[in-house]
Amino acid sequence: MMAGGSVIGLAGAGALTWAGVVALAPYMGLASAGAVVGGLLILGAAFAMWKATRPAIPMEEEFAGVTAAAVNTAAYIRDDTLDTLTGMSINVVGNMVEKRPLLTLLGVGVAAYAVARAPNTSAGIVDRMLSRLV
């Protein structure tokens, strides 16, 4: 549906552009009308890109919020992971490594990747995964 809508929207924009050129052609010639309509479209596109790339908030405030969130998230993950791992016995971890070393390595690798990609959501997932392995 979105692809069809995009194609139809582009066709409509092309039709309106051509209609504008045809409407201006009797007054200034076909080439000049095309240049005027094309210039207006480029001006509109440049304005839209300029408006879209301007930051909504100052960079200092944005980085301050990101830094605070990263520190809080890292502290939460560290505390939660340490609580979970200390709750597990060393024998259980040893048995996991002895019985299924590749699967355990794969699980730890996937968990580390998930924590690195999305620390907020993966902390709960890692906690549930470790509790189910026990």
XYZ file of C-alpha atoms in Angstrom:
134
model
C 0.000 0.000 0.000
C 2.805 2.411 0.872
C 4.680 1.682 -2.362
C 1.528 2.196 -4.386
C 0.788 5.412 -2.547
C 4.323 6.652 -3.191
C 4.056 5.896 -6.911
C 0.670 7.569 -7.163
C 1.947 10.563 -5.185
C 4.962 10.921 -7.474
C 2.705 10.662 -10.511
C 0.464 13.370 -9.056
C 3.434 15.621 -8.327
C 4.662 15.109 -11.892
C 1.231 15.899 -13.299
C 0.983 19.088 -11.229
C 4.480 20.090 -12.295
C 3.642 19.556 -15.961
C 0.337 21.404 -15.520
C 2.220 24.353 -14.058
C 4.627 24.378 -16.980
C 1.782 24.179 -19.504
C -0.131 26.953 -17.710
C 2.891 29.303 -17.727
C 4.063 28.435 -21.262
C 1.763 30.890 -23.125
C 3.057 33.782 -21.022
C 6.805 33.121 -21.035
C 7.598 30.226 -23.350
C 7.983 26.533 -22.676
C 11.661 26.608 -21.656
C 11.242 29.544 -19.300
C 8.115 28.030 -17.735
C 9.985 24.764 -17.165
C 12.889 26.636 -15.600
C 10.588 28.622 -13.291
C 8.639 25.553 -12.134
C 11.849 23.525 -11.721
C 13.463 26.361 -9.771
C 10.459 26.589 -7.457
C 10.561 22.829 -6.858
C 14.299 22.920 -6.104
C 13.775 25.897 -3.783
C 10.987 24.046 -1.969
C 13.139 20.902 -1.654
C 16.105 22.909 -0.343
C 13.909 24.613 2.254
C 12.424 21.274 3.352
C 15.890 19.706 3.726
C 17.188 22.735 5.626
C 14.196 22.645 7.962
C 14.472 18.874 8.499
C 18.190 18.930 9.337
C 18.046 21.717 11.911
C 18.225 20.343 15.454
C 15.089 20.784 17.529
C 17.079 21.208 20.744
C 20.643 22.454 21.283
C 23.374 19.831 20.984
C 24.568 20.385 24.557
C 21.179 19.484 26.009
C 20.806 16.477 23.727
C 24.205 15.029 24.635
C 23.635 15.704 28.332
C 20.437 13.649 28.215
C 22.074 10.832 26.247
C 25.034 10.704 28.629
C 22.799 10.570 31.690
C 20.642 7.824 30.138
C 23.719 5.772 29.203
C 25.166 6.024 32.714
C 21.863 5.060 34.337
C 21.293 2.178 31.908
C 24.816 0.812 32.366
C 24.453 0.974 36.148
C 21.083 -0.802 36.003
C 22.373 -3.562 33.712
C 25.524 -4.045 35.802
C 23.589 -4.281 39.073
C 20.867 -6.515 37.634
C 23.361 -8.836 35.940
C 25.529 -9.084 39.028
C 22.498 -9.921 41.168
C 21.420 -12.621 38.726
C 24.873 -14.141 38.329
C 25.589 -14.175 42.047
C 22.234 -15.857 42.612
C 23.284 -18.722 40.340
C 25.582 -21.332 41.786
C 29.020 -21.880 40.307
C 28.139 -25.547 39.730
C 25.256 -24.628 37.437
C 27.471 -22.368 35.351
C 30.161 -25.055 35.252
C 27.623 -27.651 34.115
C 26.365 -25.332 31.396
C 29.893 -24.860 30.070
C 30.787 -28.571 30.355
C 27.629 -29.965 28.766
C 27.048 -27.401 26.027
C 30.104 -25.165 25.546
C 29.208 -23.915 22.060
C 25.593 -23.267 22.968
C 26.655 -21.427 26.122
C 29.165 -19.348 24.147
C 26.531 -18.606 21.530
C 24.031 -17.608 24.216
C 26.506 -15.292 25.907
C 27.444 -13.782 22.537
C 23.819 -13.169 21.581
C 23.115 -11.659 24.997
C 26.143 -9.352 24.719
C 25.104 -8.263 21.232
C 21.535 -7.613 22.378
C 22.724 -5.577 25.363
C 24.997 -3.536 23.119
C 22.238 -2.886 20.564
C 19.295 -2.162 22.891
C 20.331 -1.965 26.542
C 16.954 -0.772 27.836
C 14.933 -3.694 26.531
C 17.564 -6.404 26.672
C 18.225 -6.195 30.413
C 14.906 -7.887 31.153
C 15.403 -10.402 28.351
C 18.852 -11.386 29.609
C 17.486 -11.746 33.133
C 14.670 -14.051 31.950
C 17.059 -16.051 29.764
C 19.496 -16.641 32.612
C 16.713 -17.612 35.003
C 15.358 -20.149 32.476
C 18.800 -21.690 31.937
C 18.927 -22.553 35.613
